[in-house]
mmCIF file of C-alpha atoms in Angstrom:
data_model
loop_
_atom_site.group_PDB
_atom_site.id
_atom_site.type_symbol
_atom_site.label_atom_id
_atom_site.label_comp_id
_atom_site.label_asym_id
_atom_site.label_seq_id
_atom_site.Cartn_x
_atom_site.Cartn_y
_atom_site.Cartn_z
ATOM 1 C CA MET A 1 46.941 24.823 -111.270
ATOM 2 C CA ILE A 2 45.047 26.115 -114.227
ATOM 3 C CA ILE A 3 42.024 27.828 -113.212
ATOM 4 C CA LEU A 4 38.384 28.039 -116.063
ATOM 5 C CA GLY A 5 36.846 31.227 -115.018
ATOM 6 C CA ILE A 6 33.781 32.027 -116.341
ATOM 7 C CA GLU A 7 31.661 35.249 -116.376
ATOM 8 C CA THR A 8 28.151 36.465 -117.107
ATOM 9 C CA SER A 9 27.005 38.740 -113.446
ATOM 10 C CA CYS A 10 25.212 40.863 -116.295
ATOM 11 C CA ASP A 11 26.038 41.852 -120.235
ATOM 12 C CA ASP A 12 29.592 40.803 -120.595
ATOM 13 C CA THR A 13 30.092 36.993 -121.275
ATOM 14 C CA GLY A 14 33.320 36.005 -120.066
ATOM 15 C CA VAL A 15 35.883 33.048 -119.982
ATOM 16 C CA CYS A 16 39.515 32.917 -118.376
ATOM 17 C CA LEU A 17 42.297 31.087 -118.481
ATOM 18 C CA TYR A 18 44.188 31.788 -115.037
ATOM 19 C CA SER A 19 47.621 29.987 -114.260
ATOM 20 C CA SER A 20 49.261 29.382 -110.408
ATOM 21 C CA SER A 21 52.969 30.118 -112.408
ATOM 22 C CA GLY A 22 51.664 31.678 -115.247
ATOM 23 C CA GLY A 23 49.173 34.210 -114.340
ATOM 24 C CA ILE A 24 46.445 35.532 -117.018
ATOM 25 C CA LEU A 25 46.475 32.190 -120.052
ATOM 26 C CA SER A 26 43.737 34.348 -121.585
ATOM 27 C CA ASN A 27 41.229 36.728 -120.919
ATOM 28 C CA ILE A 28 38.652 36.898 -123.365
ATOM 29 C CA VAL A 29 35.028 39.219 -122.819
ATOM 30 C CA SER A 30 32.348 39.594 -125.412
ATOM 31 C CA SER A 31 31.047 43.135 -124.883
ATOM 32 C CA GLN A 32 27.344 44.353 -125.289
ATOM 33 C CA VAL A 33 27.582 47.301 -124.624
ATOM 34 C CA LYS A 34 26.591 48.530 -128.698
ATOM 35 C CA LEU A 35 23.201 45.966 -128.036
ATOM 36 C CA HIS A 36 22.367 47.683 -125.441
ATOM 37 C CA ALA A 37 22.707 51.349 -125.926
ATOM 38 C CA GLN A 38 19.635 52.276 -127.425
ATOM 39 C CA TRP A 39 17.385 51.379 -124.835
ATOM 40 C CA GLY A 40 19.862 53.775 -122.646
ATOM 41 C CA GLY A 41 20.416 50.580 -120.315
ATOM 42 C CA VAL A 42 21.344 46.710 -120.395
ATOM 43 C CA TYR A 43 17.309 44.892 -121.467
ATOM 44 C CA PRO A 44 17.960 41.765 -119.152
ATOM 45 C CA ASP A 45 16.012 39.116 -121.702
ATOM 46 C CA LEU A 46 18.408 40.852 -124.819
ATOM 47 C CA ALA A 47 21.675 40.229 -122.622
ATOM 48 C CA ALA A 48 20.596 36.050 -121.640
ATOM 49 C CA ARG A 49 20.144 35.636 -125.422
ATOM 50 C CA GLU A 50 23.801 37.035 -126.205
ATOM 51 C CA HIS A 51 25.271 35.050 -123.565
ATOM 52 C CA THR A 52 23.610 32.006 -124.650
ATOM 53 C CA LYS A 53 25.323 32.894 -128.360
ATOM 54 C CA ASN A 54 28.618 33.894 -127.072
ATOM 55 C CA LEU A 55 29.461 31.652 -124.691
ATOM 56 C CA ILE A 56 30.436 28.450 -126.466
ATOM 57 C CA PRO A 57 33.057 30.770 -128.913
ATOM 58 C CA VAL A 58 34.574 33.105 -126.139
ATOM 59 C CA LEU A 59 34.824 29.962 -124.422
ATOM 60 C CA ASP A 60 37.132 28.218 -127.422
ATOM 61 C CA ARG A 61 38.720 31.183 -127.740
ATOM 62 C CA ALA A 62 40.365 31.496 -124.782
ATOM 63 C CA LEU A 63 41.092 27.565 -124.603
ATOM 64 C CA GLU A 64 42.971 28.625 -128.132
ATOM 65 C CA GLU A 65 44.481 31.715 -126.419
ATOM 66 C CA GLY A 66 45.126 30.214 -123.659
ATOM 67 C CA GLY A 67 47.051 26.875 -125.506
ATOM 68 C CA LYS A 68 45.105 24.536 -123.376
ATOM 69 C CA ASN A 69 42.161 21.466 -123.927
ATOM 70 C CA LEU A 70 39.380 21.769 -121.189
ATOM 71 C CA SER A 71 41.867 18.387 -119.947
ATOM 72 C CA ASP A 72 44.152 20.663 -118.928
ATOM 73 C CA ILE A 73 42.376 22.962 -116.263
ATOM 74 C CA ASP A 74 41.927 21.646 -112.638
ATOM 75 C CA ALA A 75 39.033 23.598 -111.464
ATOM 76 C CA ILE A 76 35.874 25.407 -113.215
ATOM 77 C CA ALA A 77 35.307 29.097 -111.169
ATOM 78 C CA VAL A 78 31.616 30.606 -111.515
ATOM 79 C CA THR A 79 30.000 33.748 -110.689
ATOM 80 C CA VAL A 80 27.237 32.397 -108.567
ATOM 81 C CA ALA A 81 25.537 36.244 -107.769
ATOM 82 C CA PRO A 82 24.932 38.905 -107.361
ATOM 83 C CA GLY A 83 23.859 40.117 -110.834
ATOM 84 C CA LEU A 84 20.992 39.660 -113.341
ATOM 85 C CA ILE A 85 19.395 35.829 -112.034
ATOM 86 C CA VAL A 86 18.966 35.459 -116.140
ATOM 87 C CA SER A 87 22.045 35.810 -116.567
ATOM 88 C CA LEU A 88 23.841 34.085 -113.799
ATOM 89 C CA VAL A 89 21.637 30.877 -114.652
ATOM 90 C CA ILE A 90 23.565 30.415 -118.324
ATOM 91 C CA GLY A 91 26.836 30.967 -116.770
ATOM 92 C CA ILE A 92 25.981 28.470 -114.015
ATOM 93 C CA SER A 93 24.528 25.846 -116.252
ATOM 94 C CA ALA A 94 27.609 26.490 -118.944
ATOM 95 C CA ALA A 95 29.729 25.811 -115.945
ATOM 96 C CA LYS A 96 27.768 23.129 -114.041
ATOM 97 C CA THR A 97 28.418 20.935 -117.736
ATOM 98 C CA LEU A 98 31.356 21.753 -118.468
ATOM 99 C CA SER A 99 32.631 21.055 -114.421
ATOM 100 C CA LEU A 100 30.040 17.326 -114.773
ATOM 101 C CA VAL A 101 31.773 16.454 -118.864
ATOM 102 C CA THR A 102 35.147 17.381 -117.132
ATOM 103 C CA GLY A 103 35.319 15.514 -113.762
ATOM 104 C CA LYS A 104 36.697 19.275 -112.034
ATOM 105 C CA PRO A 105 35.616 20.280 -109.535
ATOM 106 C CA LEU A 106 33.371 23.681 -109.479
ATOM 107 C CA VAL A 107 34.131 26.536 -107.599
ATOM 108 C CA PRO A 108 31.811 29.315 -106.730
ATOM 109 C CA VAL A 109 32.427 32.934 -106.709
ATOM 110 C CA HIS A 110 30.079 36.257 -105.736
ATOM 111 C CA HIS A 111 30.836 38.660 -107.869
ATOM 112 C CA ILE A 112 31.523 42.242 -105.237
ATOM 113 C CA GLU A 113 34.429 39.397 -103.901
ATOM 114 C CA ALA A 114 35.600 39.044 -107.700
ATOM 115 C CA HIS A 115 36.485 42.939 -108.349
ATOM 116 C CA ILE A 116 38.180 43.342 -104.720
ATOM 117 C CA PHE A 117 40.681 41.337 -105.522
ATOM 118 C CA ALA A 118 41.158 41.708 -109.350
ATOM 119 C CA ILE A 119 44.430 43.981 -107.563
ATOM 120 C CA PHE A 120 45.895 40.955 -106.665
ATOM 121 C CA ILE A 121 46.062 38.986 -110.218
ATOM 122 C CA GLU A 122 49.181 41.646 -110.330
ATOM 123 C CA ARG A 123 49.931 43.264 -106.978
ATOM 124 C CA GLU A 124 49.468 42.113 -103.610
ATOM 125 C CA VAL A 125 47.874 44.149 -100.984
ATOM 126 C CA GLU A 126 48.414 43.889 -96.975
ATOM 127 C CA PHE A 127 45.038 42.619 -94.794
ATOM 128 C CA PRO A 128 43.524 44.189 -93.506
ATOM 129 C CA PHE A 129 42.209 47.645 -95.940
ATOM 130 C CA ILE A 130 39.985 49.295 -97.067
ATOM 131 C CA ALA A 131 37.498 48.015 -100.290
ATOM 132 C CA LEU A 132 35.097 50.182 -102.208
ATOM 133 C CA VAL A 133 33.454 48.467 -104.772
ATOM 134 C CA VAL A 134 31.363 51.294 -107.432
ATOM 135 C CA SER A 135 30.345 49.729 -110.495
ATOM 136 C CA GLY A 136 26.969 49.941 -112.567
ATOM 137 C CA GLY A 137 25.157 48.279 -109.775
ATOM 138 C CA HIS A 138 27.514 48.494 -107.056
ATOM 139 C CA THR A 139 28.892 51.240 -103.955
ATOM 140 C CA GLU A 140 29.396 49.019 -101.397
ATOM 141 C CA LEU A 141 32.747 49.786 -98.836
ATOM 142 C CA TYR A 142 33.796 46.842 -97.319
ATOM 143 C CA LEU A 143 36.574 46.225 -94.288
ATOM 144 C CA ILE A 144 38.123 43.412 -95.604
ATOM 145 C CA LYS A 145 40.073 41.391 -92.577
ATOM 146 C CA GLY A 146 41.916 38.469 -94.783
ATOM 147 C CA PHE A 147 40.314 35.991 -97.479
ATOM 148 C CA GLU A 148 36.568 35.401 -96.340
ATOM 149 C CA GLN A 149 36.848 37.417 -94.060
ATOM 150 C CA TYR A 150 34.483 40.736 -94.704
ATOM 151 C CA ILE A 151 32.774 43.312 -93.236
ATOM 152 C CA TYR A 152 30.354 45.261 -94.717
ATOM 153 C CA LEU A 153 29.957 48.524 -93.961
ATOM 154 C CA GLY A 154 27.244 50.356 -96.109
ATOM 155 C CA GLY A 155 26.261 50.424 -99.301
ATOM 156 C CA THR A 156 23.599 53.069 -101.654
ATOM 157 C CA LEU A 157 20.371 53.352 -99.786
ATOM 158 C CA ASP A 158 18.624 53.798 -103.969
ATOM 159 C CA ASP A 159 21.349 54.252 -107.039
ATOM 160 C CA ALA A 160 24.588 53.588 -107.340
ATOM 161 C CA ALA A 161 27.447 55.631 -108.346
ATOM 162 C CA GLY A 162 27.466 54.172 -112.088
ATOM 163 C CA GLU A 163 23.687 54.195 -112.367
ATOM 164 C CA ALA A 164 24.051 57.731 -111.428
ATOM 165 C CA TYR A 165 26.698 58.252 -114.644
ATOM 166 C CA ASP A 166 24.179 57.098 -116.501
ATOM 167 C CA LYS A 167 21.007 58.525 -116.031
ATOM 168 C CA VAL A 168 22.418 61.846 -115.592
ATOM 169 C CA ALA A 169 24.372 60.971 -119.308
ATOM 170 C CA ARG A 170 20.537 60.313 -120.027
ATOM 171 C CA MET A 171 19.479 63.688 -118.968
ATOM 172 C CA LEU A 172 22.313 65.200 -121.081
ATOM 173 C CA GLY A 173 21.456 63.230 -124.662
ATOM 174 C CA LEU A 174 24.808 61.863 -124.224
ATOM 175 C CA GLY A 175 23.932 58.191 -124.881
ATOM 176 C CA TYR A 176 24.722 55.333 -123.123
ATOM 177 C CA PRO A 177 27.509 54.271 -120.903
ATOM 178 C CA GLY A 178 27.466 58.167 -118.993
ATOM 179 C CA GLY A 179 30.239 57.346 -117.106
ATOM 180 C CA PRO A 180 33.359 57.609 -119.422
ATOM 181 C CA VAL A 181 31.632 60.398 -121.702
ATOM 182 C CA ILE A 182 30.690 62.164 -118.559
ATOM 183 C CA ASP A 183 34.665 61.503 -117.748
ATOM 184 C CA LYS A 184 35.177 62.953 -121.278
ATOM 185 C CA LEU A 185 33.078 66.137 -121.072
ATOM 186 C CA ALA A 186 33.772 66.725 -117.684
ATOM 187 C CA LYS A 187 37.453 67.699 -118.348
ATOM 188 C CA GLU A 188 36.480 71.005 -120.630
ATOM 189 C CA GLY A 189 34.062 72.001 -118.271
ATOM 190 C CA LYS A 190 33.817 73.746 -114.274
ATOM 191 C CA GLU A 191 32.618 73.021 -111.576
ATOM 192 C CA VAL A 192 30.124 76.230 -111.412
ATOM 193 C CA ILE A 193 27.310 74.414 -110.021
ATOM 194 C CA LYS A 194 27.986 73.237 -105.781
ATOM 195 C CA PHE A 195 26.351 70.572 -106.247
ATOM 196 C CA PRO A 196 24.841 68.294 -102.457
ATOM 197 C CA ARG A 197 26.576 65.729 -100.793
ATOM 198 C CA PRO A 198 24.567 62.953 -99.537
ATOM 199 C CA LEU A 199 25.511 61.407 -96.727
ATOM 200 C CA LEU A 200 28.263 62.928 -96.649
ATOM 201 C CA ASN A 201 28.723 64.186 -93.220
ATOM 202 C CA ASP A 202 26.462 61.776 -91.658
ATOM 203 C CA ARG A 203 27.890 59.759 -88.365
ATOM 204 C CA GLY A 204 25.155 58.052 -87.486
ATOM 205 C CA LYS A 205 23.393 54.987 -89.267
ATOM 206 C CA ASN A 206 24.283 56.021 -92.807
ATOM 207 C CA ARG A 207 27.816 57.054 -91.913
ATOM 208 C CA PHE A 208 29.235 54.210 -94.210
ATOM 209 C CA ASN A 209 26.552 54.184 -96.464
ATOM 210 C CA PHE A 210 25.479 56.195 -100.003
ATOM 211 C CA SER A 211 22.446 58.279 -101.547
ATOM 212 C CA PHE A 212 22.579 59.679 -105.500
ATOM 213 C CA SER A 213 19.264 60.190 -106.530
ATOM 214 C CA GLY A 214 19.039 63.410 -104.594
ATOM 215 C CA LEU A 215 21.770 64.652 -107.088
ATOM 216 C CA LYS A 216 20.409 63.498 -110.051
ATOM 217 C CA SER A 217 17.127 65.588 -108.981
ATOM 218 C CA ALA A 218 19.723 68.271 -108.374
ATOM 219 C CA VAL A 219 21.574 67.824 -111.518
ATOM 220 C CA MET A 220 17.256 67.451 -113.698
ATOM 221 C CA ARG A 221 16.556 70.847 -111.890
ATOM 222 C CA GLU A 222 19.420 72.692 -113.242
ATOM 223 C CA LEU A 223 19.697 71.768 -117.037
ATOM 224 C CA GLU A 224 15.725 72.642 -116.583
ATOM 225 C CA LYS A 225 16.853 76.272 -115.929
ATOM 226 C CA GLY A 226 19.481 76.271 -118.385
ATOM 227 C CA LYS A 227 22.091 78.524 -117.585
ATOM 228 C CA TYR A 228 24.685 76.654 -117.822
ATOM 229 C CA SER A 229 26.376 74.384 -120.717
ATOM 230 C CA LYS A 230 26.861 70.081 -120.243
ATOM 231 C CA GLU A 231 30.356 70.246 -119.979
ATOM 232 C CA ASP A 232 30.204 72.532 -116.383
ATOM 233 C CA ILE A 233 26.903 70.498 -115.185
ATOM 234 C CA ALA A 234 29.097 67.215 -116.127
ATOM 235 C CA ALA A 235 32.382 68.896 -114.174
ATOM 236 C CA SER A 236 30.139 69.699 -111.223
ATOM 237 C CA PHE A 237 28.014 66.506 -110.674
ATOM 238 C CA GLN A 238 31.698 64.447 -111.291
ATOM 239 C CA GLU A 239 33.206 66.112 -108.053
ATOM 240 C CA ALA A 240 29.782 65.660 -106.031
ATOM 241 C CA VAL A 241 30.337 62.509 -106.542
ATOM 242 C CA VAL A 242 33.793 61.815 -106.770
ATOM 243 C CA ASP A 243 34.064 63.513 -102.858
ATOM 244 C CA VAL A 244 31.555 61.342 -101.553
ATOM 245 C CA LEU A 245 33.358 58.920 -102.731
ATOM 246 C CA VAL A 246 36.548 59.667 -101.913
ATOM 247 C CA GLY A 247 35.457 61.326 -98.359
ATOM 248 C CA LYS A 248 33.479 58.116 -97.553
ATOM 249 C CA THR A 249 36.248 56.018 -98.312
ATOM 250 C CA THR A 250 38.975 58.060 -96.649
ATOM 251 C CA ASP A 251 36.835 58.258 -93.213
ATOM 252 C CA ALA A 252 36.769 54.641 -93.003
ATOM 253 C CA VAL A 253 40.606 54.427 -93.460
ATOM 254 C CA LYS A 254 40.532 56.486 -90.071
ATOM 255 C CA GLU A 255 37.540 54.485 -88.689
ATOM 256 C CA PHE A 256 38.868 51.031 -88.837
ATOM 257 C CA GLY A 257 43.510 52.617 -88.729
ATOM 258 C CA VAL A 258 44.194 50.973 -91.649
ATOM 259 C CA LYS A 259 46.379 51.922 -94.160
ATOM 260 C CA ASN A 260 45.579 50.423 -97.555
ATOM 261 C CA VAL A 261 42.311 51.329 -100.001
ATOM 262 C CA VAL A 262 41.261 48.907 -103.134
ATOM 263 C CA VAL A 263 39.064 50.385 -105.018
ATOM 264 C CA ALA A 264 36.926 48.867 -107.819
ATOM 265 C CA GLY A 265 34.756 48.253 -110.490
ATOM 266 C CA GLY A 266 33.299 50.293 -113.746
ATOM 267 C CA VAL A 267 33.762 53.559 -111.988
ATOM 268 C CA SER A 268 37.054 53.187 -110.881
ATOM 269 C CA ALA A 269 38.272 53.734 -113.994
ATOM 270 C CA ASN A 270 37.015 57.177 -113.897
ATOM 271 C CA SER A 271 40.485 59.481 -114.227
ATOM 272 C CA ARG A 272 38.807 62.143 -112.139
ATOM 273 C CA LEU A 273 37.916 59.595 -109.102
ATOM 274 C CA ARG A 274 41.806 58.101 -109.534
ATOM 275 C CA GLU A 275 42.947 61.741 -109.686
ATOM 276 C CA LYS A 276 41.076 62.754 -106.651
ATOM 277 C CA PHE A 277 42.521 59.481 -104.501
ATOM 278 C CA THR A 278 45.685 59.552 -105.138
ATOM 279 C CA GLU A 279 45.499 63.586 -103.819
ATOM 280 C CA VAL A 280 43.881 62.263 -100.528
ATOM 281 C CA SER A 281 45.790 59.132 -100.043
ATOM 282 C CA LEU A 282 48.906 61.603 -100.772
ATOM 283 C CA SER A 283 47.860 63.361 -97.628
ATOM 284 C CA GLU A 284 45.546 61.413 -95.304
ATOM 285 C CA GLY A 285 48.956 58.333 -94.737
ATOM 286 C CA TYR A 286 47.916 55.303 -96.670
ATOM 287 C CA THR A 287 47.648 54.015 -99.859
ATOM 288 C CA VAL A 288 45.107 53.750 -103.008
ATOM 289 C CA HIS A 289 45.253 50.752 -105.184
ATOM 290 C CA PHE A 290 43.659 50.311 -108.450
ATOM 291 C CA PRO A 291 43.210 47.469 -111.003
ATOM 292 C CA PRO A 292 44.838 47.933 -114.067
ATOM 293 C CA LEU A 293 41.791 49.280 -116.529
ATOM 294 C CA TYR A 294 41.294 45.648 -118.573
ATOM 295 C CA LEU A 295 40.514 43.935 -114.955
ATOM 296 C CA CYS A 296 37.733 47.463 -113.988
ATOM 297 C CA THR A 297 34.905 46.566 -116.077
ATOM 298 C CA ASP A 298 33.022 42.680 -115.238
ATOM 299 C CA ASN A 299 35.829 40.107 -117.131
ATOM 300 C CA ALA A 300 36.570 35.831 -115.976
ATOM 301 C CA ALA A 301 39.955 37.120 -114.901
ATOM 302 C CA MET A 302 39.125 38.065 -111.369
ATOM 303 C CA VAL A 303 36.639 35.035 -111.079
ATOM 304 C CA ALA A 304 39.433 32.496 -112.187
ATOM 305 C CA TYR A 305 41.632 34.176 -109.758
ATOM 306 C CA THR A 306 39.555 34.327 -107.096
ATOM 307 C CA GLY A 307 38.187 31.003 -107.472
ATOM 308 C CA TYR A 308 41.888 29.690 -107.602
ATOM 309 C CA ARG A 309 42.021 30.988 -103.955
ATOM 310 C CA ARG A 310 38.644 29.720 -102.635
ATOM 311 C CA LEU A 311 39.904 26.285 -103.722
ATOM 312 C CA LYS A 312 43.341 26.907 -102.407
ATOM 313 C CA GLU A 313 42.536 28.209 -99.081
ATOM 314 C CA THR A 314 39.557 27.273 -98.362
ATOM 315 C CA GLY A 315 39.163 23.946 -100.907
ATOM 316 C CA ARG A 316 34.964 25.262 -101.094
ATOM 317 C CA THR A 317 33.316 23.279 -104.022
ATOM 318 C CA ILE A 318 29.765 23.556 -104.974
ATOM 319 C CA GLY A 319 28.126 20.865 -106.417
ATOM 320 C CA PHE A 320 25.152 20.394 -109.377
ATOM 321 C CA ASP A 321 22.053 20.014 -107.139
ATOM 322 C CA PHE A 322 21.319 24.120 -106.567
ATOM 323 C CA GLU A 323 18.223 23.030 -105.274
ATOM 324 C CA GLY A 324 19.454 20.473 -102.488
ATOM 325 C CA LYS A 325 22.554 20.771 -100.041
ATOM 326 C CA ALA A 326 24.790 22.767 -102.625
ATOM 327 C CA ARG A 327 22.181 24.790 -102.905
ATOM 328 C CA LEU A 328 22.180 25.702 -98.884
ATOM 329 C CA ARG A 329 26.096 26.574 -99.193
ATOM 330 C CA MET A 330 25.164 28.432 -101.715
ATOM 331 C CA ASP A 331 23.534 30.401 -99.475
ATOM 332 C CA ARG A 332 25.805 30.791 -96.729
ATOM 333 C CA PHE A 333 28.162 32.098 -99.178
ATOM 334 C CA VAL A 334 26.497 34.627 -100.113
ATOM 335 C CA GLU A 335 25.983 35.359 -96.844
ATOM 336 C CA LEU A 336 29.844 36.059 -96.104
ATOM 337 C CA LEU A 337 29.803 39.328 -97.610
ATOM 338 C CA ARG A 338 27.675 40.245 -94.729
ATOM 339 C CA LYS A 339 29.043 39.439 -92.207
#
């Protein structure tokens, strides 16, 4: 079975050809990072225009590198939520058109779900497991009992971890995106400031929730003092974020008695996060799984694989009338992640 995957949830235009027997045949991503850098973040209307301009060339290249024609594919998987509406609509419109033209089924994929199952492209992970999805737009914990069997444990009450990285990088004058540059700068500094670890020890209703707004404010206050170097502030900030992410995930592991953790999303590429998770998982007796770096940030391979899995295991597809019955079916599908 060959699945064509399309991802346009934010600012990366991605198209992938995935084969159930041969794995990834092609995985093309057109990044807009340099374009949005001048704004210090993603500018939605600009992202939508770039998706419109780039999608067909990216599709053509994916088909060429994969050695396939549209007639060779068996289904089309597309990200339907969450994300920037103006970006999502470009990918969904293209997928609907291709489905109509080719007569191939259209398979809905949730963006968070795709990040979680990206690891399965390279290795199997035994169910149940805890999934931490951490990126510029999301910081969420799930108990994954099986495919389409997800229990939402908690998420950020304000900023996502990746968003906090971007904003702190802006404070430090480091540019956009903030995650990679802070990760690199932190290696040159030391944790000289013990920043707060928001909600880390909460055992009430916010046990598995996150909050990074106060941490950003603490960074700003230290910057205004002018006492510490950028390197030391970056290192101190990163240690606080990593401690919260690893601590709450480990708490969930203990609470639910699982043996595996999957860390996904763009921030899962952070070197200190990987290092700390490896240290703690060894001492606490669980196994942590990180996708390879090319599957951490937004890509269509994770969409294609998840679409393949949905078609194979549940047969769930959607039609073309998003305002009628198909719309209701999509709403129920998105709610799966909140059950």
